[in-house]
mmCIF file of C-alpha atoms in Angstrom:
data_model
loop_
_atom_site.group_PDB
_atom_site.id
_atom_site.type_symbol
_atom_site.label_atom_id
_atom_site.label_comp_id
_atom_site.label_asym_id
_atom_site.label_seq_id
_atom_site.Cartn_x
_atom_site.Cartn_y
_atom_site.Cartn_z
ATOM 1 C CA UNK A 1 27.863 53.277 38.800
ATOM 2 C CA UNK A 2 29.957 55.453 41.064
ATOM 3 C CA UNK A 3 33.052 54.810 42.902
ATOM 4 C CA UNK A 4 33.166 57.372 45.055
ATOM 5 C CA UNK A 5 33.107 61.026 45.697
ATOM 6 C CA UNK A 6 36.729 62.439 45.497
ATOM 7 C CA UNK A 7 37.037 66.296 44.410
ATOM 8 C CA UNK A 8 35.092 69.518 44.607
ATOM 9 C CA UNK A 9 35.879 72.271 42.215
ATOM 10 C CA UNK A 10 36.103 75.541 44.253
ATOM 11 C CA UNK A 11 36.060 79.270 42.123
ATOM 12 C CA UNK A 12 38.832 81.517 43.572
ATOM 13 C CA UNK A 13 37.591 84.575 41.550
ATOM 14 C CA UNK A 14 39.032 84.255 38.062
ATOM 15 C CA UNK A 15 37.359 86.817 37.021
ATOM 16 C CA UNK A 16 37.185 88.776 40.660
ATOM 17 C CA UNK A 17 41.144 89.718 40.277
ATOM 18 C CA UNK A 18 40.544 93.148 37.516
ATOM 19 C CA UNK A 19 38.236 95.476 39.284
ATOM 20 C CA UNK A 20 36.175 96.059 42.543
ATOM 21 C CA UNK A 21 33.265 97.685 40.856
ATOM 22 C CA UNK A 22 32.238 94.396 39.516
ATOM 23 C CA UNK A 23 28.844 93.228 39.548
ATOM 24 C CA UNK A 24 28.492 89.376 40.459
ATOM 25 C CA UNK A 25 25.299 87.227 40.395
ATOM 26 C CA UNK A 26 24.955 84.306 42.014
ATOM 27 C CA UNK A 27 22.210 81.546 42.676
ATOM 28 C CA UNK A 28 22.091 80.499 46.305
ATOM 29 C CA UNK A 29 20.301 78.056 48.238
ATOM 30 C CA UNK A 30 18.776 80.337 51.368
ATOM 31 C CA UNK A 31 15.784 78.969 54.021
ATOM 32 C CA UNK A 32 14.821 76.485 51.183
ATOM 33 C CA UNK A 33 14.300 78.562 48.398
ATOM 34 C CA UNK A 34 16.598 79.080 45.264
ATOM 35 C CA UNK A 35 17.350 82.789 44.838
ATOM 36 C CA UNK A 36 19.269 85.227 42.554
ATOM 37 C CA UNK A 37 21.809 87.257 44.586
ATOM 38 C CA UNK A 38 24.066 89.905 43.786
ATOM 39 C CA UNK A 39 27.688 89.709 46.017
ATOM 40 C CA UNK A 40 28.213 92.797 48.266
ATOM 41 C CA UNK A 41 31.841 93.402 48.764
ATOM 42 C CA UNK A 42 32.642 94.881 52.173
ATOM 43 C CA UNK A 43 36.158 96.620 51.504
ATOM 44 C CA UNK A 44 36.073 97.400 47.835
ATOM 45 C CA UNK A 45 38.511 94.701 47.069
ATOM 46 C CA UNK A 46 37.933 92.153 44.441
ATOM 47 C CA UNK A 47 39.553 89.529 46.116
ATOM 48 C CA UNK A 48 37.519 89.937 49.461
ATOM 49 C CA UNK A 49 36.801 87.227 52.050
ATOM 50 C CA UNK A 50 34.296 89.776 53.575
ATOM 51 C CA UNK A 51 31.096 90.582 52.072
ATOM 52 C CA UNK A 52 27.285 90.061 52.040
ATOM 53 C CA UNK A 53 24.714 88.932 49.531
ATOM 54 C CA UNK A 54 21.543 91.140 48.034
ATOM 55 C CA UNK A 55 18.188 89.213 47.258
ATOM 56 C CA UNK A 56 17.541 90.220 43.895
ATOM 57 C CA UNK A 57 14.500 87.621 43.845
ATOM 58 C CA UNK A 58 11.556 90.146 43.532
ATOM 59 C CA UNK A 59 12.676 91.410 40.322
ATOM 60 C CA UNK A 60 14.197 88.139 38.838
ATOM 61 C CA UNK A 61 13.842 84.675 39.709
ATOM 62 C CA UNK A 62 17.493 83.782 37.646
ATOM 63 C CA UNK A 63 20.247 84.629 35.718
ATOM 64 C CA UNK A 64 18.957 84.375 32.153
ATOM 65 C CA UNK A 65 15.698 86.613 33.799
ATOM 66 C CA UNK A 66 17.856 89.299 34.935
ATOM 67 C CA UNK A 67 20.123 89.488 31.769
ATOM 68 C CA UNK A 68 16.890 90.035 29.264
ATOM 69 C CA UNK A 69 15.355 92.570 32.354
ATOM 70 C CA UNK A 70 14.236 96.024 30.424
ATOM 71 C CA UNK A 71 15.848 99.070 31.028
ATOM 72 C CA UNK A 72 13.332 100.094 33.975
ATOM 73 C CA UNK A 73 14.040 96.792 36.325
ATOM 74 C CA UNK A 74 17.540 97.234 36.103
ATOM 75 C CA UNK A 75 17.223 100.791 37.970
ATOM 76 C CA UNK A 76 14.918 99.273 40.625
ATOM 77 C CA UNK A 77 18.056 96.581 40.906
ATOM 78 C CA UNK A 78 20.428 99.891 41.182
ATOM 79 C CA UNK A 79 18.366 100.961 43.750
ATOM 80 C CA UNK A 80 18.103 97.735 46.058
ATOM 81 C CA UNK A 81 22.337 96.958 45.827
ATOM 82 C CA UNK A 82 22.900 100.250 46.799
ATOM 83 C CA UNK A 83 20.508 100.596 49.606
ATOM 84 C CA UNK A 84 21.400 96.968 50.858
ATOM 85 C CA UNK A 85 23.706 97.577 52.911
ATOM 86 C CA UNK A 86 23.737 95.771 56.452
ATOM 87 C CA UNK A 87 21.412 92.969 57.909
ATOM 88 C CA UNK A 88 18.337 95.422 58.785
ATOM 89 C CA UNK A 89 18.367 95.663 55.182
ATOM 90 C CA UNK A 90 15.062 93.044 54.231
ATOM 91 C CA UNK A 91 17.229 91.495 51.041
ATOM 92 C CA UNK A 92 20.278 90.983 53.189
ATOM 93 C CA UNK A 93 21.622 87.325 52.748
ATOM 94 C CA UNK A 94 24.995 86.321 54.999
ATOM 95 C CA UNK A 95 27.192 84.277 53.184
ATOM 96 C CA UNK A 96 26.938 81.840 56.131
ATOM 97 C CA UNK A 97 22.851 81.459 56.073
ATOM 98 C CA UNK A 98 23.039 79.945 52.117
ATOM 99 C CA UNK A 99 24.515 77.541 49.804
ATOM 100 C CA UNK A 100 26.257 79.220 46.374
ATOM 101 C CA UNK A 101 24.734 76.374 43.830
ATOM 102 C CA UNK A 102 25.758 76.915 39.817
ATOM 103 C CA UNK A 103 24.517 80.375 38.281
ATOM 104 C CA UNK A 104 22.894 78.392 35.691
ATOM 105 C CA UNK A 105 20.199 75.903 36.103
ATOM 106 C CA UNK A 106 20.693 73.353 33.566
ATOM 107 C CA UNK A 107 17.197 73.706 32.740
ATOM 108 C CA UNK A 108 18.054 77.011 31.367
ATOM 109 C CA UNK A 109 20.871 75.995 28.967
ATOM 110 C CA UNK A 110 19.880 75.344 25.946
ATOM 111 C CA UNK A 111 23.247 74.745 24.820
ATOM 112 C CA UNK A 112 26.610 74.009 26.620
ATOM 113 C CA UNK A 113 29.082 74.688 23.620
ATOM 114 C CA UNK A 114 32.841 74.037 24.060
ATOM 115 C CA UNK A 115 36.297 75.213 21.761
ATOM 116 C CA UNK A 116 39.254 72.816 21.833
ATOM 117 C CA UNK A 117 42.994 74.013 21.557
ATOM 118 C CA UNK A 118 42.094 76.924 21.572
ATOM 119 C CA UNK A 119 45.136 78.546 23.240
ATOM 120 C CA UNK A 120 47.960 79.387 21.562
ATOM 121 C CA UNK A 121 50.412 77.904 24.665
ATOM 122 C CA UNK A 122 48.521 75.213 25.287
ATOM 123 C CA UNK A 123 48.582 73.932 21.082
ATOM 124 C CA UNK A 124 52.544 74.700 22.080
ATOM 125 C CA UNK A 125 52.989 72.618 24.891
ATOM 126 C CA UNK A 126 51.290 69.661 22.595
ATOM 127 C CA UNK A 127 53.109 71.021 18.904
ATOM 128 C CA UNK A 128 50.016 71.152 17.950
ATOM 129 C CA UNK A 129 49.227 73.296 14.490
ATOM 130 C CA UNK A 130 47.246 76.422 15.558
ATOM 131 C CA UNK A 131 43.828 75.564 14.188
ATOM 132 C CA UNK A 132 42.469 77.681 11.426
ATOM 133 C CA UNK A 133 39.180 77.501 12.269
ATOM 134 C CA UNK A 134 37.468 76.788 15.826
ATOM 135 C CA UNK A 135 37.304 73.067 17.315
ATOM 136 C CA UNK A 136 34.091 72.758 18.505
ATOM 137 C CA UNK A 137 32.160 70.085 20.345
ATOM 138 C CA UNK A 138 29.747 70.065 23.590
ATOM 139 C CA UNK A 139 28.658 68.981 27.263
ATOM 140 C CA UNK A 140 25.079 68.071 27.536
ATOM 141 C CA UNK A 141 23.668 70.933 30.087
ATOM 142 C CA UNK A 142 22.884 68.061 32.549
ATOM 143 C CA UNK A 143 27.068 68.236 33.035
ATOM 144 C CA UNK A 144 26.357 71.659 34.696
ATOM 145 C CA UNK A 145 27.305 71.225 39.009
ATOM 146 C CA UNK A 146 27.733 74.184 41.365
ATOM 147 C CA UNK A 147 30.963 75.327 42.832
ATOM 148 C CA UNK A 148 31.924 73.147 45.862
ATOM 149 C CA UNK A 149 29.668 70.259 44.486
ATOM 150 C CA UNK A 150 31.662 66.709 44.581
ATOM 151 C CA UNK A 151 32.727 65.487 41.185
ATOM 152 C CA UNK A 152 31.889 61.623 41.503
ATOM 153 C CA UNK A 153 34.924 59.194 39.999
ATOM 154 C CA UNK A 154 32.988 56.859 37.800
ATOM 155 C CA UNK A 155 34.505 53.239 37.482
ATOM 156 C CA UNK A 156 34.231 53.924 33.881
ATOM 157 C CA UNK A 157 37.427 55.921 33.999
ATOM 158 C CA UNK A 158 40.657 55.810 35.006
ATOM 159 C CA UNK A 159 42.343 59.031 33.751
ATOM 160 C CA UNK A 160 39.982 62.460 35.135
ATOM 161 C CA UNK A 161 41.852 65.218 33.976
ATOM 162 C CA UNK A 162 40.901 68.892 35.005
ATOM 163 C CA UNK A 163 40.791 72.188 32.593
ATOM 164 C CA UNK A 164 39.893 75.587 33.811
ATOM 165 C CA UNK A 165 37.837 77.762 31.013
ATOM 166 C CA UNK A 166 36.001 81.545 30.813
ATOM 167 C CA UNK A 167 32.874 80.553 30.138
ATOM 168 C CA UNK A 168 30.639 83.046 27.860
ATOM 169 C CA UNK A 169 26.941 82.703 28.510
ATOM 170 C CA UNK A 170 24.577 84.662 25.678
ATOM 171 C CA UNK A 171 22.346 87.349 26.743
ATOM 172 C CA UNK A 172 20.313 88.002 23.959
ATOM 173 C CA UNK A 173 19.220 85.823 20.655
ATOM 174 C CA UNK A 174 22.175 85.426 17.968
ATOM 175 C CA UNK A 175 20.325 85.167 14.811
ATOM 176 C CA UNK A 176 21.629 82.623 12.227
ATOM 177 C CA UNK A 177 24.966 84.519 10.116
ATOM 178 C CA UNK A 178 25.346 87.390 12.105
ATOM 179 C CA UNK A 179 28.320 88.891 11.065
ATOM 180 C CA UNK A 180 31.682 89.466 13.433
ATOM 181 C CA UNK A 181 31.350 93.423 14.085
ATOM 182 C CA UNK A 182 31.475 96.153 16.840
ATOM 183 C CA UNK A 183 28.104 95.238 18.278
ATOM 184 C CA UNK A 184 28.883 91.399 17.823
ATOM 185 C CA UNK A 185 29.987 91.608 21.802
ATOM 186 C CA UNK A 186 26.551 93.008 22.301
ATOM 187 C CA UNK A 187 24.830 89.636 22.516
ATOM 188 C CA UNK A 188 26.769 88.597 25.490
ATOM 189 C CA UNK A 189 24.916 88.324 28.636
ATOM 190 C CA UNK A 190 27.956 87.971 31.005
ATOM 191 C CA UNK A 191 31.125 85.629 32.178
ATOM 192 C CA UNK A 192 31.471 82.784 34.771
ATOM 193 C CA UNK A 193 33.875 80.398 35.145
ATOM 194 C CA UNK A 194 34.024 76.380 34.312
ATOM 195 C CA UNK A 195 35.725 73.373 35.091
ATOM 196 C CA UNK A 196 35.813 71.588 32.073
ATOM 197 C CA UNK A 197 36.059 68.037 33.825
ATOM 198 C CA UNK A 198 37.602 65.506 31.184
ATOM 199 C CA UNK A 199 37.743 61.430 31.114
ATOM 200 C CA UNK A 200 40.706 61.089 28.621
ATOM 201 C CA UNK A 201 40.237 56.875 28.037
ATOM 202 C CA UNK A 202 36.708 58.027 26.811
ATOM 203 C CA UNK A 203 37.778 61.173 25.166
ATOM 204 C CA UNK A 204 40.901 60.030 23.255
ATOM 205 C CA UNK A 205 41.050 56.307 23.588
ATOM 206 C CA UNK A 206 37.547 55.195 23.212
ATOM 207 C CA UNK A 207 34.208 55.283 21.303
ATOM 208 C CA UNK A 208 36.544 56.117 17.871
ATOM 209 C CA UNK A 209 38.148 59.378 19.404
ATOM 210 C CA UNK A 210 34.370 61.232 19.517
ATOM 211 C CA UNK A 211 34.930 63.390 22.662
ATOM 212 C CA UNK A 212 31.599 63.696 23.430
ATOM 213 C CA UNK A 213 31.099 60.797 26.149
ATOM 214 C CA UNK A 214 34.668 61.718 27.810
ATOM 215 C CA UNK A 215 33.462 65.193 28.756
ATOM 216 C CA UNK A 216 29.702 65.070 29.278
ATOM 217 C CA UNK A 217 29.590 62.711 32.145
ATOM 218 C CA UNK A 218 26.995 64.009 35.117
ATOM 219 C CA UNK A 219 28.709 66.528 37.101
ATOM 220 C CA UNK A 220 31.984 67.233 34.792
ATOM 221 C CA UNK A 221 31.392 71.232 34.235
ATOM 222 C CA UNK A 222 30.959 72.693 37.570
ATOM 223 C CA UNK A 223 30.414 76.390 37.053
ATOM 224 C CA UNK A 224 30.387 79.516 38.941
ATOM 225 C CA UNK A 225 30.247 80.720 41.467
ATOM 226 C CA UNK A 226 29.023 83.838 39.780
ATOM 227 C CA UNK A 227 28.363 85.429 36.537
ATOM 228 C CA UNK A 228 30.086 88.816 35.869
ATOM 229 C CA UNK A 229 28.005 91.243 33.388
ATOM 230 C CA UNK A 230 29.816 92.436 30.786
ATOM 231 C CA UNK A 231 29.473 96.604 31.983
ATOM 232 C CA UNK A 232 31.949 95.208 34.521
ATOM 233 C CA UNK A 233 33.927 93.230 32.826
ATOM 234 C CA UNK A 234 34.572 95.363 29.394
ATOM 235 C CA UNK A 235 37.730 92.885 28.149
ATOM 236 C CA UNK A 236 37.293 89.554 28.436
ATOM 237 C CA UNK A 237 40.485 88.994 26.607
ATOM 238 C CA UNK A 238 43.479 90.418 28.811
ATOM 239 C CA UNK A 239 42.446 87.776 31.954
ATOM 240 C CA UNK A 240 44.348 85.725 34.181
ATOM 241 C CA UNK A 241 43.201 82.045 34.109
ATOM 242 C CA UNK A 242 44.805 79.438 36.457
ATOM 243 C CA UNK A 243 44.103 75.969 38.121
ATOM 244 C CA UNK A 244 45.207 74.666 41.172
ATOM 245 C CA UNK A 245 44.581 71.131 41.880
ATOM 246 C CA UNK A 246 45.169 69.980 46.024
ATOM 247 C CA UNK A 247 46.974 73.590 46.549
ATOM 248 C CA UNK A 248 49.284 73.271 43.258
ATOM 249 C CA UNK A 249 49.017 75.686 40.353
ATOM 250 C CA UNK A 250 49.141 73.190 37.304
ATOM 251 C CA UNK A 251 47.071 75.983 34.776
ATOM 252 C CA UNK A 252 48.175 79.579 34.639
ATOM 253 C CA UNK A 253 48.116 81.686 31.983
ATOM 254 C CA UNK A 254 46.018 84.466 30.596
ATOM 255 C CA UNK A 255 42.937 84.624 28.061
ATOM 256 C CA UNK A 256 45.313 87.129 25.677
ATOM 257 C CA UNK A 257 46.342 83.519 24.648
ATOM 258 C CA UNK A 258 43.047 82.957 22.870
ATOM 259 C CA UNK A 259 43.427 81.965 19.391
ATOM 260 C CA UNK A 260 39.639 82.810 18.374
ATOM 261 C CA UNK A 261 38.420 85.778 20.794
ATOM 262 C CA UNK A 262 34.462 85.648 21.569
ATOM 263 C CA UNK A 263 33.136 87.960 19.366
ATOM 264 C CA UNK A 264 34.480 85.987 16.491
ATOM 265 C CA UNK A 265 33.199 82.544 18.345
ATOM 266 C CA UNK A 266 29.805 84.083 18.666
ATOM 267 C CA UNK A 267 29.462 85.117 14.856
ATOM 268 C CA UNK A 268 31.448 81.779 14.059
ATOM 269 C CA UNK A 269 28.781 79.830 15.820
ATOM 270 C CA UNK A 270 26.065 81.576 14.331
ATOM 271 C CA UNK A 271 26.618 79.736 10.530
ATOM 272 C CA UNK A 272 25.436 76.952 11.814
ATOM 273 C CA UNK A 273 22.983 77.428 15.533
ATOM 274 C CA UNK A 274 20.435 80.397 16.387
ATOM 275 C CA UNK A 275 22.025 80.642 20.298
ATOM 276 C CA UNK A 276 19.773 81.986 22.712
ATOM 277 C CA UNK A 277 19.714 83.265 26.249
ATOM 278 C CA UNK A 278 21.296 80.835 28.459
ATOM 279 C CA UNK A 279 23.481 79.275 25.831
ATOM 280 C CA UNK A 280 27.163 78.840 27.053
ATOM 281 C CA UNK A 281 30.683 79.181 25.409
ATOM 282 C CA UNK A 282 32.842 77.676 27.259
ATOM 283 C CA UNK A 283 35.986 79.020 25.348
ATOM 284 C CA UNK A 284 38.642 76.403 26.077
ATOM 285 C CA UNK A 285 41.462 75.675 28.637
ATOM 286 C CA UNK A 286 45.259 76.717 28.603
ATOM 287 C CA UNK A 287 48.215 74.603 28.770
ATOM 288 C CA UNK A 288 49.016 72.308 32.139
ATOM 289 C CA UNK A 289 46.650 69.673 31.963
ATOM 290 C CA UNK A 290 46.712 66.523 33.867
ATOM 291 C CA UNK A 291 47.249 64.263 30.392
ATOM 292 C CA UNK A 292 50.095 66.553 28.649
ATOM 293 C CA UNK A 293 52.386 66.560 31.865
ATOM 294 C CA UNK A 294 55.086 64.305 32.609
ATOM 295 C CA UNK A 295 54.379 62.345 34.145
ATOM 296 C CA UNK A 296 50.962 62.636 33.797
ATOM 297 C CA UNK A 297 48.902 63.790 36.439
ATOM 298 C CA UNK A 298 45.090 62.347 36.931
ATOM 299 C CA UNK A 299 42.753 63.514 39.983
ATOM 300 C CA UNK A 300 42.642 61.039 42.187
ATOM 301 C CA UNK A 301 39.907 61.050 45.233
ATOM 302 C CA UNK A 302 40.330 63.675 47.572
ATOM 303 C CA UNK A 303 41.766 66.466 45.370
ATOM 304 C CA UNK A 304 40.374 69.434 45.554
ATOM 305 C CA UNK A 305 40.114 71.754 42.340
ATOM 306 C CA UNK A 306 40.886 75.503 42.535
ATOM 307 C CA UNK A 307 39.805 77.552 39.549
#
């Protein structure tokens, strides 16, 4: 049962603020069909409000396509981004003709994987012992919402508390033990961003502290709005990350604050899951939440979320 719908999660471009030669896929809604788009930027800047999208449909229908494409498709891709420039172009999408829906279908995740305290300010705001080891538990993929979507406020909770994470989606099959090395990074397909939507009754108060049911709810890890391959985005470890809930920054720090880094997550992972293509990391959140501020500070219907 649903009380009402109180707070969309929009993506200010996290990972848009450390280069304009990024490349950024997105899934869009455009003249009823679902397609896989790649974000044109119209003045080099990162940060742009101006820029168009390029149909990449013909070569792959989605993001976990694209990132296992051989080497040949992704010239053919070269070729269309650079050659789609204006709106005579026949893979020109405007922004304004589409809806930007999650890069992921949850179909496609096999696995939504999550690390708690896994920042070394946010384990200080708490005094919490730096873990020696990763924290690990998981959304169900059917948590998985698109940027903008409405997070519904289920009478089941009374404390919704918001957490802005890099999310690392896999590219290519981790086989069981693979060792942390140079080519560990390898395996990653690219980056997004996720709201890590919490219920902290069900999380910490209820059903004997399992945190499963307090963060898997329908519609608590909005994602996107696009993935950033790794070629563009060569360290994933030296980014700003910050929240702002109804135009208040309540999260900012950077991912240099990471107490386990990805490659060592990824190799970590692998003693005890094969992950596959489409598998997420979502790597965990930095200090500010709602529940460790005082006083505490819950969403409440009509926020809007800012990650």
């Amino acid at each position: 049962e649903k009380e009402s719908l109180f707070s969309t999660t929009l993506f200010k471009g996290v990972l848009g603020e450390t280069s304009s030669s990024m490349v950024r896929l997105a899934i869009v809604q455009h003249a009823s069909e679902r397609k896989l788009v790649a974000q044109i930027l119209h003045d080099n800047s990162p940060s742009s409000s101006s820029y168009h999208y390029c149909d990449l449909s013909s070569i792959a229908k989605d993001t976990i396509t694209f990132l296992t494409l051989p080497p040949d498709d992704m010239t053919q891709v070269e070729e269309i981004i650079s050659s789609c420039i204006d709106a005579t172009h026949p893979a020109y999408i405007s922004p304004e003709e589409c809806q930007v829906l999650s890069p992921l279908e949850p179909s496609s995740v096999g696995k939504l994987i999550c690390i708690g305290m896994n920042y070394v300010d946010h384990c200080t705001e708490q005094n919490f012992p730096i873990p020696k080891e990763p924290i690990i538990f998981n959304k169900f993929p059917s948590s998985i919402a698109g940027p903008g979507d409405p997070i519904p406020k289920d009478v089941t909770t009374e404390k919704l508390d918001f957490e802005v994470e890099l999310g690392v989606v896999i590219g290519k099959t981790v086989p069981r033990f693979t060792e942390q090395g140079e080519d560990t990074m390898d395996y990653v397909g690219g980056y997004t961003v996720i709201h890590d939507v919490s219920a902290r009754d069900w999380q910490l108060e209820k059903n004997g502290n399992q945190w499963l049911l307090g963060k898997t709810v329908d519609s608590y890890a909005p994602m996107g709005p696009y993935l950033v391959t790794p070629s563009s985005l060569p360290d994933p470890h030296n980014l700003p990350i910050r929240c702002r809930v109804s135009g208040e920054t309540l999260q900012n720090s950077n991912t240099n604050q990471l107490i386990f880094r990805v490659d060592y997550l990824i190799s970590y992972l692998s003693q005890f899951v094969t992950l596959q293509p489409g598998d997420v990391i979502a790597t965990g959140t930095p200090p500010g939440v709602g529940c460790f501020r005082s006083p505490q500070r819950w969403l409440v219907p009509g926020d809007v979320v800012e990650c």
